[in-house]
mmCIF file of C-alpha atoms and ligand atoms in Angstrom:
data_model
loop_
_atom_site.group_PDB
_atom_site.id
_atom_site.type_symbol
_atom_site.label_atom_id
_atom_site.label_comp_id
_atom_site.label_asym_id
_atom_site.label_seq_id
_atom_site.Cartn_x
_atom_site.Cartn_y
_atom_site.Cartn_z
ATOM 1 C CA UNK C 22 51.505 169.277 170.807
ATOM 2 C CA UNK C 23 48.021 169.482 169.294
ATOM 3 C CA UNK C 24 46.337 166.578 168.628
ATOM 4 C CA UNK C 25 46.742 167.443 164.256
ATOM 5 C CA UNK C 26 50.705 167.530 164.556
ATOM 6 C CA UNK C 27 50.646 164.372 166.327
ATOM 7 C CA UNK C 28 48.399 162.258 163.662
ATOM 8 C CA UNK C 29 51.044 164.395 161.030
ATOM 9 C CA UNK C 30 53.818 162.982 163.261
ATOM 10 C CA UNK C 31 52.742 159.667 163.440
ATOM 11 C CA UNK C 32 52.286 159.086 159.640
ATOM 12 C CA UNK C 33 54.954 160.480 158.765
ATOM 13 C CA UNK C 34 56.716 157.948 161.612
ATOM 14 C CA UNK C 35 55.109 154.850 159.808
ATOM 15 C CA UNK C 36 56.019 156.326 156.323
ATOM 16 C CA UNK C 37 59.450 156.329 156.840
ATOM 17 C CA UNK C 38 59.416 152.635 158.598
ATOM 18 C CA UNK C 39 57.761 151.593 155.739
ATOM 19 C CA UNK C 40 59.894 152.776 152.889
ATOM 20 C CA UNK C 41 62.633 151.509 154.980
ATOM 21 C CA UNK C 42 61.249 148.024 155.994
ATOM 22 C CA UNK C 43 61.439 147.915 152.020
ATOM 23 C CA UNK C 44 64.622 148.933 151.107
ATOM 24 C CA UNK C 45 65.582 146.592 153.693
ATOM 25 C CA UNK C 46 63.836 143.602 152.278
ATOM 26 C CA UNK C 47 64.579 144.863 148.439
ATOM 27 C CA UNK C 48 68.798 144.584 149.669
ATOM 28 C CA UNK C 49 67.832 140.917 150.799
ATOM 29 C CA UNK C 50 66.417 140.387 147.169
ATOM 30 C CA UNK C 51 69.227 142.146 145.397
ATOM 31 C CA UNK C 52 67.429 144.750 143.907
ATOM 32 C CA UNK C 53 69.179 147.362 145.678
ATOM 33 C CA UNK C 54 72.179 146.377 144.520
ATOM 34 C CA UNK C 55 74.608 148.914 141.970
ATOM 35 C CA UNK C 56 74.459 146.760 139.347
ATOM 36 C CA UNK C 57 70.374 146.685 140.140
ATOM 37 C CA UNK C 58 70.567 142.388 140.501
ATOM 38 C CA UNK C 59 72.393 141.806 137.558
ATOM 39 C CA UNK C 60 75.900 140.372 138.673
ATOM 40 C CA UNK C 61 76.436 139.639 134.980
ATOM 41 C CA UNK C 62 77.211 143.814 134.650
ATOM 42 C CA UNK C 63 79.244 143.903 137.881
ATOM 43 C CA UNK C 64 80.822 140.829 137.216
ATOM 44 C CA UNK C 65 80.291 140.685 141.176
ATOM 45 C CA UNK C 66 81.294 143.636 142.002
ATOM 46 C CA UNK C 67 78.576 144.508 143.850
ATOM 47 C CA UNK C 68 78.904 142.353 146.989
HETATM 48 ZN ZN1 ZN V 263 76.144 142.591 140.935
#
C-alpha cells in the first residue's frame, strides 16, 4: 500500500467513526427517532 491510499484509507476510517459517533449520540437525544423526537406523532410508538 502506497503511502496516498493509506492517508485515503485513514480518512475515510475517521469519516465513518464520525458520522457514526453521531448517529449514536443523535439516538441518545431522540432525534433519530421515526417520529424525528416528537412522541406526540407516534403517540410512543417509537420506543
Ligand atoms: Zn416518538
Amino acid at each position: 500500500m502506497n503511502p496516498a491510499t493509506a492517508i485515503v484509507g485513514i480518512v475515510l476510517i475517521v469519516l465513518v467513526a464520525v458520522v457514526i459517533r453521531s448517529m449514536i449520540r443523535d439516538k441518545k437525544n431522540g432525534k433519530n427517532l421515526q417520529c424525528g423526537g416528537d412522541c406526540s406523532k407516534c403517540r410512543g410508538r417509537c420506543g
